[in-house]
mmCIF file of C-alpha atoms and ligand atoms in Angstrom:
data_model
loop_
_atom_site.group_PDB
_atom_site.id
_atom_site.type_symbol
_atom_site.label_atom_id
_atom_site.label_comp_id
_atom_site.label_asym_id
_atom_site.label_seq_id
_atom_site.Cartn_x
_atom_site.Cartn_y
_atom_site.Cartn_z
ATOM 1 C CA MET H 6 -14.006 44.290 25.034
ATOM 2 C CA LEU H 7 -11.150 46.760 25.577
ATOM 3 C CA ASN H 8 -13.659 49.583 24.984
ATOM 4 C CA PHE H 9 -14.410 48.621 21.376
ATOM 5 C CA THR H 10 -17.968 49.278 20.212
ATOM 6 C CA ASP H 11 -19.978 46.468 18.599
ATOM 7 C CA VAL H 12 -19.505 48.176 15.233
ATOM 8 C CA GLU H 13 -15.727 48.226 15.679
ATOM 9 C CA LEU H 14 -15.675 44.601 16.824
ATOM 10 C CA GLU H 15 -17.551 43.638 13.656
ATOM 11 C CA ARG H 16 -15.153 45.688 11.483
ATOM 12 C CA TYR H 17 -12.019 44.163 12.993
ATOM 13 C CA ALA H 18 -13.385 40.630 13.556
ATOM 14 C CA ARG H 19 -10.936 38.936 11.151
ATOM 15 C CA HIS H 20 -7.989 40.482 12.956
ATOM 16 C CA ILE H 21 -9.292 39.622 16.387
ATOM 17 C CA LEU H 22 -9.803 35.976 15.347
ATOM 18 C CA VAL H 23 -6.062 35.587 14.676
ATOM 19 C CA PRO H 24 -4.628 34.103 17.900
ATOM 20 C CA GLU H 25 -1.416 36.164 17.727
ATOM 21 C CA ILE H 26 -3.427 39.391 17.360
ATOM 22 C CA GLY H 27 -6.674 39.156 19.345
ATOM 23 C CA ALA H 28 -8.446 42.163 20.851
ATOM 24 C CA ILE H 29 -5.218 43.272 22.530
ATOM 25 C CA GLY H 30 -3.414 43.535 19.175
ATOM 26 C CA GLN H 31 -6.350 45.454 17.733
ATOM 27 C CA ALA H 32 -6.326 47.830 20.711
ATOM 28 C CA ARG H 33 -2.607 48.419 20.094
ATOM 29 C CA CYS H 34 -3.529 49.448 16.518
ATOM 30 C CA ARG H 35 -6.200 51.843 17.768
ATOM 31 C CA ASP H 36 -3.762 53.446 20.208
ATOM 32 C CA ALA H 37 -0.906 53.763 17.664
ATOM 33 C CA SER H 38 0.177 56.677 15.494
ATOM 34 C CA VAL H 39 2.066 56.236 12.208
ATOM 35 C CA LEU H 40 3.588 58.956 10.028
ATOM 36 C CA ILE H 41 3.758 58.099 6.306
ATOM 37 C CA ILE H 42 6.146 60.111 4.170
ATOM 38 C CA GLY H 43 5.131 60.090 0.521
ATOM 39 C CA ILE H 44 1.679 58.843 -0.531
ATOM 40 C CA GLY H 45 2.542 57.727 -4.049
ATOM 41 C CA GLY H 46 3.075 54.191 -5.343
ATOM 42 C CA LEU H 47 4.139 52.798 -1.953
ATOM 43 C CA GLY H 48 2.545 55.201 0.509
ATOM 44 C CA ALA H 49 -0.936 55.039 -1.017
ATOM 45 C CA PRO H 50 -1.491 51.243 -0.647
ATOM 46 C CA LEU H 51 0.319 51.378 2.703
ATOM 47 C CA ALA H 52 -2.037 54.100 3.960
ATOM 48 C CA GLN H 53 -5.060 52.135 2.717
ATOM 49 C CA GLN H 54 -3.974 48.973 4.543
ATOM 50 C CA LEU H 55 -3.145 50.820 7.774
ATOM 51 C CA ALA H 56 -6.433 52.731 7.699
ATOM 52 C CA ALA H 57 -8.418 49.552 7.051
ATOM 53 C CA SER H 58 -6.487 47.807 9.834
ATOM 54 C CA GLY H 59 -7.521 50.464 12.338
ATOM 55 C CA ILE H 60 -4.317 52.392 13.084
ATOM 56 C CA GLY H 61 -5.837 55.131 15.256
ATOM 57 C CA ARG H 62 -3.881 58.110 13.970
ATOM 58 C CA ILE H 63 -2.219 58.316 10.557
ATOM 59 C CA GLY H 64 -0.170 61.301 9.385
ATOM 60 C CA LEU H 65 0.431 61.823 5.648
ATOM 61 C CA ILE H 66 3.182 64.048 4.249
ATOM 62 C CA ASP H 67 3.153 64.827 0.503
ATOM 63 C CA ASP H 68 3.152 68.089 -1.434
ATOM 64 C CA ASP H 69 2.368 66.514 -4.839
ATOM 65 C CA HIS H 70 -0.727 66.884 -6.973
ATOM 66 C CA ILE H 71 -2.223 63.850 -8.721
ATOM 67 C CA ASP H 72 -0.882 63.390 -12.234
ATOM 68 C CA ARG H 73 -2.346 61.206 -14.954
ATOM 69 C CA SER H 74 0.895 59.186 -15.027
ATOM 70 C CA ASN H 75 0.343 58.258 -11.348
ATOM 71 C CA LEU H 76 -2.857 56.325 -12.086
ATOM 72 C CA GLN H 77 -1.101 53.274 -13.598
ATOM 73 C CA ARG H 78 -0.164 52.207 -10.045
ATOM 74 C CA GLN H 79 -1.500 54.630 -7.384
ATOM 75 C CA ILE H 80 -4.956 53.092 -7.170
ATOM 76 C CA LEU H 81 -6.044 55.232 -4.219
ATOM 77 C CA TYR H 82 -6.573 57.968 -6.825
ATOM 78 C CA ASP H 83 -8.799 58.100 -9.893
ATOM 79 C CA THR H 84 -9.223 60.049 -13.122
ATOM 80 C CA PRO H 85 -11.559 62.771 -11.741
ATOM 81 C CA SER H 86 -9.000 63.540 -9.012
ATOM 82 C CA ILE H 87 -6.214 64.508 -11.460
ATOM 83 C CA GLY H 88 -4.807 67.884 -10.401
ATOM 84 C CA ALA H 89 -5.977 67.632 -6.768
ATOM 85 C CA LEU H 90 -3.573 67.457 -3.848
ATOM 86 C CA LYS H 91 -2.763 63.859 -2.955
ATOM 87 C CA THR H 92 -3.229 64.651 0.730
ATOM 88 C CA ASP H 93 -6.774 65.976 0.129
ATOM 89 C CA ILE H 94 -7.935 62.955 -1.870
ATOM 90 C CA ALA H 95 -6.161 60.513 0.451
ATOM 91 C CA ARG H 96 -7.814 62.045 3.534
ATOM 92 C CA GLU H 97 -11.239 61.850 1.860
ATOM 93 C CA LYS H 98 -10.812 58.230 0.684
ATOM 94 C CA LEU H 99 -9.241 56.937 3.909
ATOM 95 C CA THR H 100 -11.850 58.614 6.126
ATOM 96 C CA ALA H 101 -14.580 57.017 4.002
ATOM 97 C CA LEU H 102 -12.792 53.663 4.326
ATOM 98 C CA ASN H 103 -12.579 53.886 8.127
ATOM 99 C CA PRO H 104 -14.356 56.690 10.006
ATOM 100 C CA HIS H 105 -13.071 55.392 13.369
ATOM 101 C CA ILE H 106 -9.537 56.709 12.819
ATOM 102 C CA ARG H 107 -7.916 60.138 12.551
ATOM 103 C CA ILE H 108 -6.120 61.240 9.372
ATOM 104 C CA GLU H 109 -3.773 64.224 9.616
ATOM 105 C CA THR H 110 -2.323 65.677 6.405
ATOM 106 C CA TYR H 111 0.661 67.877 5.646
ATOM 107 C CA ALA H 112 0.832 69.114 2.036
ATOM 108 C CA GLU H 113 4.491 70.036 2.414
ATOM 109 C CA ARG H 114 7.926 68.721 1.544
ATOM 110 C CA ALA H 115 9.455 66.410 4.151
ATOM 111 C CA THR H 116 12.100 68.936 5.193
ATOM 112 C CA THR H 117 14.288 68.521 8.258
ATOM 113 C CA SER H 118 12.288 71.200 10.080
ATOM 114 C CA LEU H 119 8.907 69.576 9.288
ATOM 115 C CA LEU H 120 10.231 66.188 10.417
ATOM 116 C CA ALA H 121 11.544 67.766 13.630
ATOM 117 C CA LYS H 122 8.104 69.230 14.278
ATOM 118 C CA LEU H 123 6.147 66.026 13.584
ATOM 119 C CA LEU H 124 8.277 63.018 14.551
ATOM 120 C CA PRO H 125 8.140 63.406 18.337
ATOM 121 C CA SER H 126 4.352 62.972 18.347
ATOM 122 C CA TYR H 127 4.271 59.784 16.224
ATOM 123 C CA ASP H 128 5.145 56.241 17.321
ATOM 124 C CA LEU H 129 6.464 54.997 13.977
ATOM 125 C CA VAL H 130 7.592 56.341 10.615
ATOM 126 C CA CYS H 131 7.137 54.837 7.117
ATOM 127 C CA ASP H 132 9.116 56.102 4.150
ATOM 128 C CA GLY H 133 7.916 55.536 0.591
ATOM 129 C CA THR H 134 9.662 58.473 -1.053
ATOM 130 C CA ASP H 135 11.742 58.268 -4.212
ATOM 131 C CA ASN H 136 15.041 60.054 -3.605
ATOM 132 C CA PHE H 137 18.049 59.485 -1.374
ATOM 133 C CA ARG H 138 18.140 63.017 -0.012
ATOM 134 C CA THR H 139 14.685 62.701 1.597
ATOM 135 C CA ARG H 140 15.387 59.124 2.671
ATOM 136 C CA PHE H 141 18.569 60.136 4.459
ATOM 137 C CA ASN H 142 16.756 63.085 6.093
ATOM 138 C CA VAL H 143 14.003 60.772 7.306
ATOM 139 C CA SER H 144 16.497 58.171 8.524
ATOM 140 C CA ASP H 145 18.575 60.765 10.390
ATOM 141 C CA ALA H 146 15.440 62.193 12.019
ATOM 142 C CA CYS H 147 14.347 58.696 13.124
ATOM 143 C CA THR H 148 17.804 58.052 14.601
ATOM 144 C CA HIS H 149 17.710 61.425 16.359
ATOM 145 C CA TYR H 150 14.248 60.945 17.859
ATOM 146 C CA GLY H 151 14.582 57.203 18.497
ATOM 147 C CA LYS H 152 11.778 56.120 16.146
ATOM 148 C CA THR H 153 11.377 52.844 14.252
ATOM 149 C CA LEU H 154 11.504 53.374 10.485
ATOM 150 C CA ILE H 155 9.855 51.081 7.924
ATOM 151 C CA SER H 156 11.394 51.748 4.547
ATOM 152 C CA GLY H 157 10.281 50.488 1.135
ATOM 153 C CA ALA H 158 11.560 50.934 -2.395
ATOM 154 C CA VAL H 159 10.439 49.687 -5.783
ATOM 155 C CA GLN H 160 11.840 49.812 -9.266
ATOM 156 C CA GLY H 161 11.207 47.918 -12.470
ATOM 157 C CA LEU H 162 10.089 44.379 -11.626
ATOM 158 C CA GLY H 163 10.868 44.220 -7.924
ATOM 159 C CA GLY H 164 11.521 46.015 -4.687
ATOM 160 C CA GLN H 165 12.598 45.736 -1.097
ATOM 161 C CA VAL H 166 11.456 46.497 2.417
ATOM 162 C CA ALA H 167 13.309 46.847 5.725
ATOM 163 C CA THR H 168 12.620 47.898 9.314
ATOM 164 C CA PHE H 169 15.239 49.978 11.123
ATOM 165 C CA ARG H 170 15.304 50.344 14.918
ATOM 166 C CA PRO H 171 18.208 52.703 15.638
ATOM 167 C CA GLN H 172 16.967 53.229 19.203
ATOM 168 C CA HIS H 173 17.769 49.529 19.876
ATOM 169 C CA HIS H 174 21.343 49.807 18.525
ATOM 170 C CA GLY H 175 20.093 48.694 15.089
ATOM 171 C CA PRO H 176 21.323 49.939 11.725
ATOM 172 C CA CYS H 177 19.853 52.901 9.861
ATOM 173 C CA TYR H 178 19.141 53.575 6.195
ATOM 174 C CA ARG H 179 22.630 55.063 5.766
ATOM 175 C CA CYS H 180 24.131 51.761 7.009
ATOM 176 C CA LEU H 181 22.376 50.032 4.079
ATOM 177 C CA PHE H 182 23.454 52.591 1.439
ATOM 178 C CA PRO H 183 26.734 54.071 2.689
ATOM 179 C CA ASP H 184 27.875 55.102 -0.789
ATOM 180 C CA ALA H 185 24.618 56.484 -2.182
ATOM 181 C CA ASP H 186 24.683 59.856 -3.881
ATOM 182 C CA GLU H 187 22.207 62.153 -2.106
ATOM 183 C CA ASN H 188 21.310 63.731 -5.428
ATOM 184 C CA GLU H 189 20.342 60.422 -6.973
ATOM 185 C CA THR H 190 16.672 59.808 -7.603
ATOM 186 C CA LEU H 191 15.053 56.415 -7.089
ATOM 187 C CA ASN H 192 12.468 57.526 -9.488
ATOM 188 C CA CYS H 193 10.010 55.231 -11.220
ATOM 189 C CA SER H 194 9.093 58.135 -13.519
ATOM 190 C CA ARG H 195 12.556 57.656 -15.080
ATOM 191 C CA ALA H 196 13.180 53.969 -14.522
ATOM 192 C CA GLY H 197 9.620 52.669 -14.754
ATOM 193 C CA VAL H 198 7.874 50.175 -12.518
ATOM 194 C CA LEU H 199 5.370 47.355 -12.880
ATOM 195 C CA GLY H 200 2.125 48.810 -11.461
ATOM 196 C CA PRO H 201 1.192 46.071 -8.952
ATOM 197 C CA ALA H 202 4.805 45.885 -7.676
ATOM 198 C CA THR H 203 4.093 49.075 -5.741
ATOM 199 C CA SER H 204 1.114 47.410 -4.025
ATOM 200 C CA VAL H 205 3.236 44.330 -3.188
ATOM 201 C CA ILE H 206 5.949 46.390 -1.493
ATOM 202 C CA GLY H 207 3.460 48.901 0.001
ATOM 203 C CA SER H 208 1.518 45.996 1.525
ATOM 204 C CA LEU H 209 4.735 44.432 2.862
ATOM 205 C CA MET H 210 5.466 47.793 4.523
ATOM 206 C CA ALA H 211 1.984 47.655 6.082
ATOM 207 C CA VAL H 212 2.683 44.132 7.370
ATOM 208 C CA GLU H 213 5.992 45.230 8.924
ATOM 209 C CA THR H 214 4.288 48.267 10.472
ATOM 210 C CA LEU H 215 1.492 46.169 11.982
ATOM 211 C CA LYS H 216 4.055 43.667 13.338
ATOM 212 C CA GLU H 217 5.734 46.536 15.192
ATOM 213 C CA VAL H 218 2.457 48.010 16.440
ATOM 214 C CA MET H 219 0.995 44.646 17.507
ATOM 215 C CA GLN H 220 4.304 43.693 19.129
ATOM 216 C CA LEU H 221 4.843 40.648 16.910
ATOM 217 C CA THR H 222 8.435 41.753 16.321
ATOM 218 C CA PRO H 223 11.589 39.625 16.593
ATOM 219 C CA GLN H 224 13.544 39.173 19.792
ATOM 220 C CA THR H 225 16.600 40.813 18.254
ATOM 221 C CA PRO H 226 15.476 44.343 17.358
ATOM 222 C CA GLU H 227 19.099 45.379 16.806
ATOM 223 C CA HIS H 228 19.079 43.273 13.620
ATOM 224 C CA THR H 229 17.324 44.460 10.489
ATOM 225 C CA ILE H 230 15.974 41.967 7.967
ATOM 226 C CA VAL H 231 16.056 43.323 4.427
ATOM 227 C CA THR H 232 13.525 41.517 2.226
ATOM 228 C CA SER H 233 14.013 41.742 -1.503
ATOM 229 C CA TRP H 234 11.321 40.653 -3.963
ATOM 230 C CA ASP H 235 11.899 39.732 -7.608
ATOM 231 C CA ALA H 236 8.739 39.546 -9.730
ATOM 232 C CA LEU H 237 10.365 37.740 -12.673
ATOM 233 C CA LYS H 238 11.904 34.974 -10.570
ATOM 234 C CA SER H 239 8.936 34.917 -8.168
ATOM 235 C CA THR H 240 11.365 34.950 -5.244
ATOM 236 C CA PHE H 241 11.734 36.644 -1.901
ATOM 237 C CA ARG H 242 15.284 36.850 -0.563
ATOM 238 C CA ARG H 243 16.286 38.092 2.843
ATOM 239 C CA PHE H 244 19.495 39.142 4.489
ATOM 240 C CA GLU H 245 20.372 40.417 7.915
ATOM 241 C CA LEU H 246 21.856 43.857 8.314
ATOM 242 C CA THR H 247 23.670 45.038 11.424
ATOM 243 C CA ARG H 248 24.934 48.502 12.238
ATOM 244 C CA ASN H 249 27.836 49.717 10.113
ATOM 245 C CA PRO H 250 30.529 50.783 12.612
ATOM 246 C CA ASP H 251 31.632 53.512 10.187
ATOM 247 C CA CYS H 252 28.137 54.964 9.689
ATOM 248 C CA THR H 253 28.289 58.672 10.474
ATOM 249 C CA ALA H 254 24.658 58.807 11.661
ATOM 250 C CA HIS H 255 25.517 56.997 14.906
ATOM 251 C CA SER H 256 28.567 59.028 15.881
ATOM 252 C CA SER H 257 26.395 61.917 16.967
ATOM 253 C CA SER H 258 25.707 62.473 20.640
ATOM 254 C CA ASN H 259 22.166 63.358 19.566
ATOM 255 C CA GLU H 260 21.259 59.738 18.941
ATOM 256 C CA VAL H 261 18.483 58.367 21.130
ATOM 257 C CA VAL H 262 19.243 54.812 22.294
ATOM 258 C CA LEU H 263 16.910 52.824 24.547
ATOM 259 C CA THR H 264 18.560 50.586 27.102
HETATM 260 ZN ZN1 ZN R 306 23.624 53.948 10.244
#
């Protein structure tokens, strides 16, 4: 069936049984490539879910080493791995989880030049980093190369997730935060975060990524749905975001737009 081995069919059986997914949706996962920027609180559970789901090629960018204070929420890592590079441990754990996929790691900062080198060869980008400067860099690179961006953020007792499709005339991350200070840190090391909240938002990012890959996406890709989750109130809220006509990211002639 679509060149899956019996072992792969057994592994992915619960996906294939879902009518909206089937073997075709699973084949789309196998043939897809996803670049994850930051494999901390959000990126680690996201990478686990995408690896388990059979995304064929996963790139991981992170230059951090594992710190004891990470272990309260980054459950991909454990106590003996303190001090190791996150990319090394993530590659080892994810390959053990699913040997049928390829994991590529980059123990570097997500600079503009690294993004320019990597983005063209990936289908989709996921951002789980913790500062506006990197987030704007990632967003601008996705707009420039015409890539869909799944963005997640978490702080305290909640978080949010959104999918941006600038190549379909959709908004970008700058449209959502036009007044953000690039030097500001969205840092749970300062603000704190409920441990499992990172897995909730990281898993929602995985869901949004798989919806894109499996082509279960909405008919209006130019609209972005921002989903906001509040742990205390036990609520999910959503609002629609369209492109900000004043957003500077779209005034450039470099922008890739699909017609
Ligand atoms: Zn924008």
